[in-house]
Tab-separated table of C-alpha atoms in Angstrom:
chain	number	residue	atom	x	y	z
C	1451	UNK	CA	85.011	54.150	114.670
C	1452	UNK	CA	87.999	52.368	116.278
C	1453	UNK	CA	87.871	50.583	119.593
C	1454	UNK	CA	90.378	52.969	121.147
C	1455	UNK	CA	88.175	55.998	120.381
C	1456	UNK	CA	85.122	54.189	121.714
C	1457	UNK	CA	86.859	53.545	124.943
C	1458	UNK	CA	87.872	57.199	125.388
C	1459	UNK	CA	84.322	58.652	125.062
C	1460	UNK	CA	82.053	58.239	128.114
C	1461	UNK	CA	78.662	56.835	127.342
C	1462	UNK	CA	77.053	58.447	130.308
C	1463	UNK	CA	77.320	61.849	131.987
C	1464	UNK	CA	79.354	61.743	135.209
C	1465	UNK	CA	78.607	65.277	136.375
C	1466	UNK	CA	75.304	67.125	136.942
C	1467	UNK	CA	74.454	70.259	135.077
C	1468	UNK	CA	74.045	73.298	137.236
C	1469	UNK	CA	70.434	74.163	137.989
C	1470	UNK	CA	69.087	77.053	135.930
C	1471	UNK	CA	66.079	79.295	136.144
C	1472	UNK	CA	63.192	78.410	133.779
C	1473	UNK	CA	62.644	80.650	130.770
C	1474	UNK	CA	60.870	83.915	131.611
C	1475	UNK	CA	57.760	82.900	129.641
C	1476	UNK	CA	57.485	79.582	131.577
C	1477	UNK	CA	57.237	80.904	135.149
C	1478	UNK	CA	55.391	83.324	137.345
C	1479	UNK	CA	53.036	85.973	136.071
C	1480	UNK	CA	54.391	85.857	132.543
C	1481	UNK	CA	53.362	82.166	132.223
C	1482	UNK	CA	49.915	82.858	133.725
C	1483	UNK	CA	49.309	85.762	131.268
C	1484	UNK	CA	50.499	83.796	128.298
C	1485	UNK	CA	48.256	80.758	129.196
C	1486	UNK	CA	45.218	82.611	130.283
C	1487	UNK	CA	45.114	85.830	128.287
C	1488	UNK	CA	47.080	85.304	125.069
C	1489	UNK	CA	46.874	81.574	124.423
C	1490	UNK	CA	45.056	81.935	121.144
C	1491	UNK	CA	43.518	84.476	118.815
C	1492	UNK	CA	40.108	84.348	120.593
C	1493	UNK	CA	41.709	84.893	123.972
C	1494	UNK	CA	43.815	87.764	122.572
C	1495	UNK	CA	40.677	89.418	121.156
C	1496	UNK	CA	38.714	89.005	124.360
C	1497	UNK	CA	41.608	90.304	126.490
C	1498	UNK	CA	42.014	93.416	124.328
C	1499	UNK	CA	38.186	94.109	124.460
C	1500	UNK	CA	37.977	93.469	128.191
C	1501	UNK	CA	40.946	95.754	128.885
C	1502	UNK	CA	39.341	98.476	126.762
C	1503	UNK	CA	35.998	98.169	128.631
C	1504	UNK	CA	37.796	98.285	132.073
C	1505	UNK	CA	39.800	101.359	130.999
C	1506	UNK	CA	36.658	103.057	129.697
C	1507	UNK	CA	34.768	102.372	132.896
C	1508	UNK	CA	37.600	103.459	135.233
C	1509	UNK	CA	38.309	106.549	133.183
C	1510	UNK	CA	34.778	107.708	133.879
C	1511	UNK	CA	34.208	106.457	137.389
C	1512	UNK	CA	37.539	107.238	139.068
C	1513	UNK	CA	37.655	110.972	138.271
C	1514	UNK	CA	34.026	111.270	139.352
C	1515	UNK	CA	34.763	109.526	142.680
C	1516	UNK	CA	38.196	111.097	143.357
C	1517	UNK	CA	37.021	114.618	142.595
C	1518	UNK	CA	34.093	114.183	144.911
C	1519	UNK	CA	33.033	117.073	147.255
C	1520	UNK	CA	32.658	116.203	150.934
C	1521	UNK	CA	31.886	119.551	152.526
C	1522	UNK	CA	28.619	120.930	151.367
C	1523	UNK	CA	25.075	121.445	152.804
C	1524	UNK	CA	23.082	120.652	149.712
C	1525	UNK	CA	23.321	119.426	146.043
C	1526	UNK	CA	23.215	123.010	144.725
C	1527	UNK	CA	26.167	123.937	147.076
C	1528	UNK	CA	28.031	120.863	145.740
C	1529	UNK	CA	27.551	122.119	142.225
C	1530	UNK	CA	28.641	125.630	143.132
C	1531	UNK	CA	31.878	124.308	144.591
C	1532	UNK	CA	32.448	122.041	141.624
C	1533	UNK	CA	32.003	124.932	139.260
C	1534	UNK	CA	34.368	127.131	141.186
C	1535	UNK	CA	37.121	124.595	141.666
C	1536	UNK	CA	36.932	122.097	138.835
C	1537	UNK	CA	34.816	123.838	136.156
C	1538	UNK	CA	31.157	123.500	135.146
C	1539	UNK	CA	31.763	120.456	132.883
C	1540	UNK	CA	33.797	118.474	135.399
C	1541	UNK	CA	32.690	115.150	136.717
C	1542	UNK	CA	32.551	115.112	140.506
C	1543	UNK	CA	30.517	113.178	143.015
C	1544	UNK	CA	28.667	114.891	145.862
C	1545	UNK	CA	29.868	112.814	148.756
C	1546	UNK	CA	28.564	115.454	151.107
C	1547	UNK	CA	25.211	113.734	151.245
C	1548	UNK	CA	26.991	110.622	152.672
C	1549	UNK	CA	28.972	112.721	155.148
C	1550	UNK	CA	25.714	114.327	156.300
C	1551	UNK	CA	23.228	111.473	156.166
C	1552	UNK	CA	25.285	108.345	156.813
C	1553	UNK	CA	23.867	107.976	160.383
C	1554	UNK	CA	20.333	107.866	158.921
C	1555	UNK	CA	21.375	105.330	156.245
C	1556	UNK	CA	22.843	103.107	158.944
C	1557	UNK	CA	20.357	103.490	161.887
C	1558	UNK	CA	17.307	104.998	160.341
C	1559	UNK	CA	15.447	107.187	162.783
C	1560	UNK	CA	17.029	105.566	165.870
C	1561	UNK	CA	17.633	108.258	168.501
C	1562	UNK	CA	21.203	109.571	167.989
C	1563	UNK	CA	21.929	109.637	171.644
C	1564	UNK	CA	21.252	105.889	171.784
C	1565	UNK	CA	23.531	104.852	168.881
C	1566	UNK	CA	25.848	103.130	171.398
C	1567	UNK	CA	23.117	100.390	171.930
C	1568	UNK	CA	22.949	98.944	168.413
C	1569	UNK	CA	26.698	99.288	168.090
C	1570	UNK	CA	27.100	97.343	171.237
C	1571	UNK	CA	24.519	94.770	170.143
C	1572	UNK	CA	26.511	94.254	166.898
C	1573	UNK	CA	29.645	93.653	168.962
C	1574	UNK	CA	27.768	91.135	171.165
C	1575	UNK	CA	26.550	89.348	167.998
C	1576	UNK	CA	30.097	89.150	166.552
C	1577	UNK	CA	31.474	87.747	169.837
C	1578	UNK	CA	28.569	85.229	170.008
C	1579	UNK	CA	28.949	84.025	166.425
C	1580	UNK	CA	32.677	83.401	166.697
C	1581	UNK	CA	32.471	80.082	168.513
C	1582	UNK	CA	29.911	78.958	166.029
C	1583	UNK	CA	31.931	79.829	162.939
C	1584	UNK	CA	35.319	78.912	164.284
C	1585	UNK	CA	35.238	75.638	166.289
C	1586	UNK	CA	38.920	76.176	167.485
C	1587	UNK	CA	37.664	78.742	170.013
C	1588	UNK	CA	36.826	77.449	173.573
C	1589	UNK	CA	33.432	75.794	173.723
C	1590	UNK	CA	32.592	77.510	177.080
C	1591	UNK	CA	31.949	80.670	175.031
C	1592	UNK	CA	28.910	78.936	173.554
C	1593	UNK	CA	26.916	80.168	176.518
C	1594	UNK	CA	27.362	83.723	175.087
C	1595	UNK	CA	26.018	82.468	171.799
C	1596	UNK	CA	22.918	81.177	173.481
C	1597	UNK	CA	22.365	84.383	175.510
C	1598	UNK	CA	23.196	86.808	172.662
C	1599	UNK	CA	19.751	86.925	170.868
C	1600	UNK	CA	18.058	88.016	174.153
C	1601	UNK	CA	20.815	90.552	174.937
C	1602	UNK	CA	20.758	91.928	171.402
C	1603	UNK	CA	16.966	92.317	171.503
C	1604	UNK	CA	17.027	94.158	174.831
C	1605	UNK	CA	19.780	96.486	173.666
C	1606	UNK	CA	18.049	97.428	170.426
C	1607	UNK	CA	14.470	97.704	171.564
C	1608	UNK	CA	15.045	98.578	175.243
C	1609	UNK	CA	12.470	98.253	177.933
C	1610	UNK	CA	12.783	95.974	180.927
C	1611	UNK	CA	15.567	93.486	180.884
C	1612	UNK	CA	13.255	91.007	182.577
C	1613	UNK	CA	11.124	90.772	179.386
C	1614	UNK	CA	13.979	89.170	177.555
C	1615	UNK	CA	14.887	87.044	180.565
C	1616	UNK	CA	11.338	85.786	180.870
C	1617	UNK	CA	11.299	84.837	177.210
C	1618	UNK	CA	14.585	83.042	177.655
C	1619	UNK	CA	13.071	81.110	180.585
C	1620	UNK	CA	10.469	79.770	178.187
C	1621	UNK	CA	13.201	78.245	176.030
C	1622	UNK	CA	14.833	76.826	179.214
C	1623	UNK	CA	11.508	75.156	180.100
C	1624	UNK	CA	11.476	73.559	176.649
C	1625	UNK	CA	15.027	72.272	177.004
C	1626	UNK	CA	14.259	70.866	180.469
C	1627	UNK	CA	11.167	69.187	179.111
C	1628	UNK	CA	13.013	67.585	176.240
C	1629	UNK	CA	15.760	66.375	178.595
C	1630	UNK	CA	13.794	64.946	181.485
C	1631	UNK	CA	10.553	63.942	179.781
C	1632	UNK	CA	12.508	62.416	176.916
C	1633	UNK	CA	14.413	60.237	179.329
C	1634	UNK	CA	11.326	58.997	181.015
C	1635	UNK	CA	8.847	58.670	178.139
C	1636	UNK	CA	10.961	58.589	174.988
C	1637	UNK	CA	12.206	61.071	172.436
C	1638	UNK	CA	8.880	61.640	170.677
C	1639	UNK	CA	7.040	62.477	173.897
C	1640	UNK	CA	9.944	64.652	174.972
C	1641	UNK	CA	9.864	66.580	171.684
C	1642	UNK	CA	6.088	67.206	172.043
C	1643	UNK	CA	6.579	68.375	175.629
C	1644	UNK	CA	9.463	70.656	174.495
C	1645	UNK	CA	7.185	72.292	171.971
C	1646	UNK	CA	4.015	72.629	174.069
C	1647	UNK	CA	5.359	73.627	177.520
C	1648	UNK	CA	7.189	76.816	176.407
C	1649	UNK	CA	3.923	77.929	174.553
C	1650	UNK	CA	1.895	77.390	177.796
C	1651	UNK	CA	4.617	79.229	179.827
C	1652	UNK	CA	4.589	82.229	177.411
C	1653	UNK	CA	0.805	82.417	177.354
C	1654	UNK	CA	0.098	82.164	181.114
C	1655	UNK	CA	3.260	82.731	183.089
C	1656	UNK	CA	5.455	85.111	181.011
C	1657	UNK	CA	3.761	88.373	182.078
C	1658	UNK	CA	3.431	87.504	185.873
C	1659	UNK	CA	7.114	86.433	186.017
C	1660	UNK	CA	8.238	89.552	184.190
C	1661	UNK	CA	6.116	91.858	186.403
C	1662	UNK	CA	7.381	90.110	189.604
C	1663	UNK	CA	11.008	90.369	188.603
C	1664	UNK	CA	10.591	93.985	187.471
C	1665	UNK	CA	9.025	94.872	190.865
C	1666	UNK	CA	11.927	93.344	192.740
C	1667	UNK	CA	14.892	94.579	190.619
C	1668	UNK	CA	13.839	97.191	188.095
C	1669	UNK	CA	16.451	97.339	185.278
C	1670	UNK	CA	15.339	98.944	182.013
C	1671	UNK	CA	16.539	100.880	179.059
C	1672	UNK	CA	14.687	103.606	177.140
C	1673	UNK	CA	12.211	101.823	174.858
C	1674	UNK	CA	12.521	102.353	171.131
C	1675	UNK	CA	9.644	101.751	168.727
C	1676	UNK	CA	10.040	99.476	165.659
C	1677	UNK	CA	9.174	102.376	163.330
C	1678	UNK	CA	12.284	104.175	164.409
C	1679	UNK	CA	14.520	101.240	163.414
C	1680	UNK	CA	15.591	101.503	159.738
C	1681	UNK	CA	18.529	101.725	157.403
C	1682	UNK	CA	21.180	99.111	157.240
C	1683	UNK	CA	20.524	98.153	160.778
C	1684	UNK	CA	17.046	96.943	159.752
C	1685	UNK	CA	18.619	94.897	156.916
C	1686	UNK	CA	20.999	93.331	159.397
C	1687	UNK	CA	18.334	92.482	161.950
C	1688	UNK	CA	16.022	90.825	159.278
C	1689	UNK	CA	18.879	89.152	157.493
C	1690	UNK	CA	20.697	87.766	160.581
C	1691	UNK	CA	17.386	86.580	162.191
C	1692	UNK	CA	16.271	84.919	158.880
C	1693	UNK	CA	19.665	83.213	158.376
C	1694	UNK	CA	19.845	81.906	161.956
C	1695	UNK	CA	16.306	80.524	162.037
C	1696	UNK	CA	15.997	79.306	158.540
C	1697	UNK	CA	18.992	76.910	158.600
C	1698	UNK	CA	17.650	74.448	161.323
C	1699	UNK	CA	14.153	74.695	159.931
C	1700	UNK	CA	15.450	73.955	156.418
C	1701	UNK	CA	17.335	70.937	157.670
C	1702	UNK	CA	14.155	69.574	159.418
C	1703	UNK	CA	12.196	70.134	156.203
C	1704	UNK	CA	14.787	68.299	154.147
C	1705	UNK	CA	14.692	65.309	156.502
C	1706	UNK	CA	10.903	65.465	156.547
C	1707	UNK	CA	10.696	65.409	152.770
C	1708	UNK	CA	12.816	62.210	152.769
C	1709	UNK	CA	10.851	60.680	155.552
C	1710	UNK	CA	8.971	57.345	154.981
C	1711	UNK	CA	6.031	58.684	157.120
C	1712	UNK	CA	3.331	59.729	154.688
C	1713	UNK	CA	1.855	62.650	156.651
C	1714	UNK	CA	5.242	64.221	157.478
C	1715	UNK	CA	6.494	63.672	153.927
C	1716	UNK	CA	3.511	65.238	152.230
C	1717	UNK	CA	3.286	68.091	154.681
C	1718	UNK	CA	6.878	69.058	154.036
C	1719	UNK	CA	6.522	68.653	150.278
C	1720	UNK	CA	3.401	70.886	150.344
C	1721	UNK	CA	5.105	73.507	152.407
C	1722	UNK	CA	8.263	73.617	150.339
C	1723	UNK	CA	6.479	73.723	146.924
C	1724	UNK	CA	3.939	76.370	148.033
C	1725	UNK	CA	6.549	78.678	149.581
C	1726	UNK	CA	8.959	78.326	146.614
C	1727	UNK	CA	6.146	78.770	144.076
C	1728	UNK	CA	5.303	82.273	145.209
C	1729	UNK	CA	7.539	85.399	145.070
C	1730	UNK	CA	8.991	86.691	148.325
C	1731	UNK	CA	7.329	90.087	147.751
C	1732	UNK	CA	3.916	88.352	147.850
C	1733	UNK	CA	4.745	86.723	151.164
C	1734	UNK	CA	5.888	90.102	152.518
C	1735	UNK	CA	2.542	91.654	151.550
C	1736	UNK	CA	0.883	88.686	153.244
C	1737	UNK	CA	2.834	89.381	156.399
C	1738	UNK	CA	1.995	93.054	156.205
C	1739	UNK	CA	-1.723	92.940	155.298
C	1740	UNK	CA	-3.309	89.488	155.736
C	1741	UNK	CA	-1.582	87.997	158.755
C	1742	UNK	CA	-3.478	90.156	161.217
C	1743	UNK	CA	-6.792	88.669	159.988
C	1744	UNK	CA	-5.775	85.308	161.388
C	1745	UNK	CA	-4.965	86.748	164.817
C	1746	UNK	CA	-7.429	87.564	167.711
C	1747	UNK	CA	-9.037	90.980	167.531
C	1748	UNK	CA	-6.961	93.731	169.105
C	1749	UNK	CA	-3.727	91.727	168.751
C	1750	UNK	CA	-0.788	94.095	167.920
C	1751	UNK	CA	1.704	91.827	166.118
C	1752	UNK	CA	4.937	93.731	165.331
C	1753	UNK	CA	5.436	94.262	161.589
C	1754	UNK	CA	9.154	93.511	161.762
C	1755	UNK	CA	8.474	90.205	163.574
C	1756	UNK	CA	5.930	89.276	160.879
C	1757	UNK	CA	8.556	89.992	158.206
C	1758	UNK	CA	11.203	87.922	159.995
C	1759	UNK	CA	8.709	85.008	160.158
C	1760	UNK	CA	7.898	85.143	156.475
C	1761	UNK	CA	11.570	85.661	155.397
C	1762	UNK	CA	12.565	82.731	157.632
C	1763	UNK	CA	9.883	80.454	156.097
C	1764	UNK	CA	10.811	81.500	152.582
C	1765	UNK	CA	14.537	80.888	153.007
C	1766	UNK	CA	13.943	77.596	154.804
C	1767	UNK	CA	12.135	76.168	151.809
C	1768	UNK	CA	15.191	76.952	149.596
C	1769	UNK	CA	17.587	75.589	152.170
C	1770	UNK	CA	15.571	72.392	152.476
C	1771	UNK	CA	16.049	71.700	148.812
C	1772	UNK	CA	19.836	72.479	149.011
C	1773	UNK	CA	20.234	70.112	151.924
C	1774	UNK	CA	18.054	67.512	150.240
C	1775	UNK	CA	20.448	67.617	147.322
C	1776	UNK	CA	23.376	67.039	149.755
C	1777	UNK	CA	21.544	64.054	151.254
C	1778	UNK	CA	20.820	62.595	147.795
C	1779	UNK	CA	24.493	62.915	146.905
C	1780	UNK	CA	25.646	60.604	149.648
C	1781	UNK	CA	26.283	56.932	148.686
C	1782	UNK	CA	23.792	54.447	149.982
C	1783	UNK	CA	26.646	52.734	151.861
C	1784	UNK	CA	26.738	55.618	154.342
C	1785	UNK	CA	23.191	54.900	155.502
C	1786	UNK	CA	23.915	51.193	155.650
C	1787	UNK	CA	27.077	51.888	157.685
C	1788	UNK	CA	25.045	53.782	160.165
C	1789	UNK	CA	22.561	50.881	160.519
C	1790	UNK	CA	25.425	48.470	160.790
C	1791	UNK	CA	26.690	50.369	163.858
C	1792	UNK	CA	23.308	50.089	165.535
C	1793	UNK	CA	22.604	53.768	165.596
C	1794	UNK	CA	19.088	55.027	165.701
C	1795	UNK	CA	17.715	57.518	163.128
C	1796	UNK	CA	18.628	60.709	164.992
C	1797	UNK	CA	22.124	59.556	165.979
C	1798	UNK	CA	22.907	58.362	162.448
C	1799	UNK	CA	21.751	61.661	161.089
C	1800	UNK	CA	23.641	63.757	163.662
C	1801	UNK	CA	26.883	61.744	163.609
C	1802	UNK	CA	27.254	60.371	160.051
C	1803	UNK	CA	24.694	61.577	157.477
C	1804	UNK	CA	24.126	65.303	158.095
C	1805	UNK	CA	27.853	66.254	158.612
C	1806	UNK	CA	28.634	64.878	155.137
C	1807	UNK	CA	25.467	66.211	153.468
C	1808	UNK	CA	25.962	69.678	154.932
C	1809	UNK	CA	29.588	69.659	153.700
C	1810	UNK	CA	28.379	68.970	150.209
C	1811	UNK	CA	25.637	71.699	150.569
C	1812	UNK	CA	27.927	74.561	151.860
C	1813	UNK	CA	28.011	76.441	148.553
C	1814	UNK	CA	24.259	76.299	148.040
C	1815	UNK	CA	23.472	77.202	151.638
C	1816	UNK	CA	25.691	80.255	151.621
C	1817	UNK	CA	24.313	81.311	148.231
C	1818	UNK	CA	20.805	81.136	149.735
C	1819	UNK	CA	21.983	83.208	152.670
C	1820	UNK	CA	23.506	85.914	150.432
C	1821	UNK	CA	20.323	86.097	148.348
C	1822	UNK	CA	18.305	86.343	151.518
C	1823	UNK	CA	20.404	89.172	152.889
C	1824	UNK	CA	20.057	91.127	149.681
C	1825	UNK	CA	16.265	90.424	149.478
C	1826	UNK	CA	15.808	92.382	152.707
C	1827	UNK	CA	15.613	95.512	150.530
C	1828	UNK	CA	12.202	94.291	149.392
C	1829	UNK	CA	10.720	95.361	152.746
C	1830	UNK	CA	10.659	98.918	151.325
C	1831	UNK	CA	7.368	97.907	149.580
C	1832	UNK	CA	5.550	97.292	152.870
C	1833	UNK	CA	6.591	100.462	154.551
C	1834	UNK	CA	9.752	99.522	156.406
C	1835	UNK	CA	12.570	102.058	156.044
C	1836	UNK	CA	15.429	99.958	154.738
C	1837	UNK	CA	18.388	101.712	153.068
C	1838	UNK	CA	16.594	101.969	149.747
C	1839	UNK	CA	13.530	103.472	151.378
C	1840	UNK	CA	15.624	106.026	153.202
C	1841	UNK	CA	17.234	107.157	149.924
C	1842	UNK	CA	13.763	108.130	148.845
C	1843	UNK	CA	13.281	110.121	152.043
C	1844	UNK	CA	16.678	111.843	151.638
C	1845	UNK	CA	16.072	112.692	147.964
C	1846	UNK	CA	12.634	114.072	148.897
C	1847	UNK	CA	14.213	116.903	150.846
C	1848	UNK	CA	14.952	120.215	149.214
C	1849	UNK	CA	18.661	120.035	150.012
C	1850	UNK	CA	19.314	116.754	148.286
C	1851	UNK	CA	16.623	116.585	145.644
C	1852	UNK	CA	18.089	115.228	142.459
C	1853	UNK	CA	21.010	113.183	143.917
C	1854	UNK	CA	21.109	109.477	143.045
C	1855	UNK	CA	24.357	107.645	142.422
C	1856	UNK	CA	26.208	108.607	145.640
C	1857	UNK	CA	23.472	107.083	147.863
C	1858	UNK	CA	23.244	103.860	145.890
C	1859	UNK	CA	27.002	103.467	145.641
C	1860	UNK	CA	27.292	103.741	149.468
C	1861	UNK	CA	24.483	101.239	149.980
C	1862	UNK	CA	25.930	98.851	147.468
C	1863	UNK	CA	29.345	98.908	149.115
C	1864	UNK	CA	27.764	98.113	152.485
C	1865	UNK	CA	25.931	95.098	150.996
C	1866	UNK	CA	29.002	94.032	149.065
C	1867	UNK	CA	31.133	94.041	152.301
C	1868	UNK	CA	28.812	91.689	154.077
C	1869	UNK	CA	28.072	89.400	151.139
C	1870	UNK	CA	31.689	89.138	150.155
C	1871	UNK	CA	32.536	88.268	153.731
C	1872	UNK	CA	29.962	85.458	153.750
C	1873	UNK	CA	31.355	84.151	150.493
C	1874	UNK	CA	34.956	84.137	151.790
C	1875	UNK	CA	33.876	82.346	154.904
C	1876	UNK	CA	32.236	79.715	152.699
C	1877	UNK	CA	35.550	79.170	150.845
C	1878	UNK	CA	37.450	78.999	154.051
C	1879	UNK	CA	35.063	76.413	155.439
C	1880	UNK	CA	35.327	74.343	152.309
C	1881	UNK	CA	39.131	74.357	152.385
C	1882	UNK	CA	39.119	73.526	156.145
C	1883	UNK	CA	36.807	70.549	155.660
C	1884	UNK	CA	38.733	69.352	152.604
C	1885	UNK	CA	41.980	69.325	154.662
C	1886	UNK	CA	40.338	67.540	157.588
C	1887	UNK	CA	39.012	64.706	155.510
C	1888	UNK	CA	42.145	63.866	153.481
């Protein structure tokens, strides 16, 4: 090639090529489908089989659900309407049982004229839990979170408002004992006083204080028996109480299992292993049948309270192991850093160790909560009317004898809504903590 020709040809581009869109197969949904569903012969086969199974299921379920009958007084009436409108061989759900019996599935045998009370209690609970779940909210609203358990109890069970106030005063006595006795005699003595003084108050002063306040300002709601509480409301009460109480207890058990103090360590190990080694249904039967044998004669210990105690203990054992896994995952340097800062045991746990361990343990903790909430259906075996138990009562009537799927689909959707919400909050919390620690 001559020198003249070499000098006329540029060796580098002096203009930029106009930007162009990527090929259709390399962007958007087409790229995702190609990479995840048709990337190889095995993926193609699994995709085809999966699509067929989904089509087969939807082709049977959707007509059954969409063609459902909502206005009928019995299963036989549902069938007559189906035969007249869709034909005798048509697939149609009898949603009329849900339209007629949904209050019973939600509230059990709670008096219908008092439905506003559990609804208001649920609203109070949602308002109280918001500052706990979302720290961005004003911290002043935490007072509502502290008062909510007593307000919810009074709204659901009724009776004198001073009963709930008197119980709350017992916790206030414990807090005051921990604060003032702890300052004077140390944290250990303050903790012991915070545990003992409320018990003394509830045993000897609770009833006189309640009676005196009730005589001065009588404020009461119509009492409702525990036997009238059932349905999904029962599952919510047991599930929420178990979740709320088991988390702090599980954290204490996890710390106790890692303690260097022999008695505390072995006690926590024994408790965790015994509780985890026995099925929940056995503990529920224990709460129902055997717990009264250990109480003074004539003591009437509410069955739902016994169930809540057993469910709380059962869940706390599992949470303890989840939190212990989070503690074990932390590098040893974090403990050494806390010691280097001169922090005592409780401050190092509260400020450095536990925040990181709980962050690691979030998926396991939420998974335990979801399992606990679903396990509330086991109370049907000890006589409490949870949603599953109420389906048996509904199907035992002459109007709805023989109906199955509609009731269980409705109950399943209710449980799915709450469990899915807990799972989504877990993902939100993980993303939030990941962003904050970048």
